Amino acid sequence: MFVNTKLLRQKIANSGLTITEFSQKIGIDSSTFYRKLDSEGQKFTVGQMHQAVAILGLNKKEAVEIFLGENSRKCENSACDK
């Protein structure tokens, strides 16, 4: 699962939180959070994603853009339904 880490970083900055503060709120060390960002978010758990949505106050569209956007595009261009 790929995460739009650029948009996630933007939303964190817009919330007024630092990466360290945000990572603490989702229950992980900031160095672990940076590693997750460097891996294009592939290592975020579903729980961490849900926490991020709640902490940042994301609406459904924003959450999909950040956490499901790339996956959705892959399915549109492939046979995910089959």
Short mmCIF file of C-alpha atoms in Angstrom, two decimals:
data_model
loop_
_atom_site.label_atom_id
_atom_site.label_comp_id
_atom_site.label_asym_id
_atom_site.label_seq_id
_atom_site.Cartn_x
_atom_site.Cartn_y
_atom_site.Cartn_z
CA MET A 1 0.00 0.00 0.00
CA PHE A 2 1.45 3.30 -1.07
CA VAL A 3 0.73 6.52 0.82
CA ASN A 4 0.87 10.01 -0.64
CA THR A 5 3.58 11.03 1.83
CA LYS A 6 3.94 14.51 0.33
CA LEU A 7 0.28 15.27 1.00
CA LEU A 8 0.48 13.65 4.43
CA ARG A 9 3.43 15.86 5.35
CA GLN A 10 1.47 18.89 4.11
CA LYS A 11 -1.55 18.01 6.24
CA ILE A 12 0.66 17.51 9.30
CA ALA A 13 2.31 20.89 8.76
CA ASN A 14 -1.08 22.55 8.19
CA SER A 15 -2.33 21.09 11.47
CA GLY A 16 0.40 22.96 13.34
CA LEU A 17 2.00 19.74 14.56
CA THR A 18 5.62 18.80 14.10
CA ILE A 19 6.51 15.36 12.76
CA THR A 20 7.68 14.44 16.27
CA GLU A 21 4.40 15.55 17.86
CA PHE A 22 2.35 13.79 15.20
CA SER A 23 4.29 10.54 15.44
CA GLN A 24 3.88 10.54 19.22
CA LYS A 25 0.12 11.01 18.80
CA ILE A 26 -0.10 7.92 16.58
CA GLY A 27 2.06 6.00 19.03
CA ILE A 28 5.38 5.61 17.25
CA ASP A 29 8.85 7.10 17.56
CA SER A 30 9.63 9.91 15.12
CA SER A 31 12.55 7.96 13.63
CA THR A 32 10.16 5.09 12.89
CA PHE A 33 7.72 7.54 11.33
CA TYR A 34 10.46 8.93 9.06
CA ARG A 35 11.35 5.37 7.97
CA LYS A 36 7.71 4.77 7.13
CA LEU A 37 7.64 7.97 5.07
CA ASP A 38 10.85 6.95 3.28
CA SER A 39 9.22 3.65 2.32
CA GLU A 40 6.35 5.59 0.67
CA GLY A 41 4.14 4.69 3.61
CA GLN A 42 4.17 0.99 2.79
CA LYS A 43 4.71 0.11 6.42
CA PHE A 44 1.88 2.12 7.99
CA THR A 45 -0.60 -0.08 9.79
CA VAL A 46 -4.32 0.31 9.25
CA GLY A 47 -4.58 1.48 12.86
CA GLN A 48 -1.95 4.16 12.32
CA MET A 49 -3.80 5.35 9.23
CA HIS A 50 -7.06 5.57 11.17
CA GLN A 51 -5.31 7.51 13.94
CA ALA A 52 -3.79 9.89 11.40
CA VAL A 53 -7.20 10.56 9.86
CA ALA A 54 -8.68 11.31 13.29
CA ILE A 55 -5.78 13.45 14.53
CA LEU A 56 -5.61 15.51 11.34
CA GLY A 57 -9.40 15.75 11.03
CA LEU A 58 -9.30 14.53 7.45
CA ASN A 59 -12.52 14.19 5.52
CA LYS A 60 -13.20 11.08 3.45
CA LYS A 61 -11.84 12.59 0.22
CA GLU A 62 -8.58 13.69 1.89
CA ALA A 63 -8.14 10.30 3.57
CA VAL A 64 -8.62 8.48 0.27
CA GLU A 65 -6.21 10.85 -1.51
CA ILE A 66 -3.50 10.22 1.08
CA PHE A 67 -3.96 6.57 1.96
CA LEU A 68 -5.75 4.98 -0.99
CA GLY A 69 -5.14 7.21 -3.99
CA GLU A 70 -2.27 5.26 -5.53
CA ASN A 71 -3.98 1.94 -4.86
CA SER A 72 -7.19 3.16 -6.46
CA ARG A 73 -5.36 4.28 -9.60
CA LYS A 74 -3.64 0.90 -9.84
CA CYS A 75 -7.01 -0.84 -9.73
CA GLU A 76 -8.49 1.45 -12.34
CA ASN A 77 -5.72 0.45 -14.73
CA SER A 78 -5.68 -3.26 -13.99
CA ALA A 79 -7.91 -6.20 -13.43
CA CYS A 80 -8.35 -5.83 -9.65
CA ASP A 81 -12.01 -6.83 -9.90
CA LYS A 82 -11.33 -10.07 -11.71
#
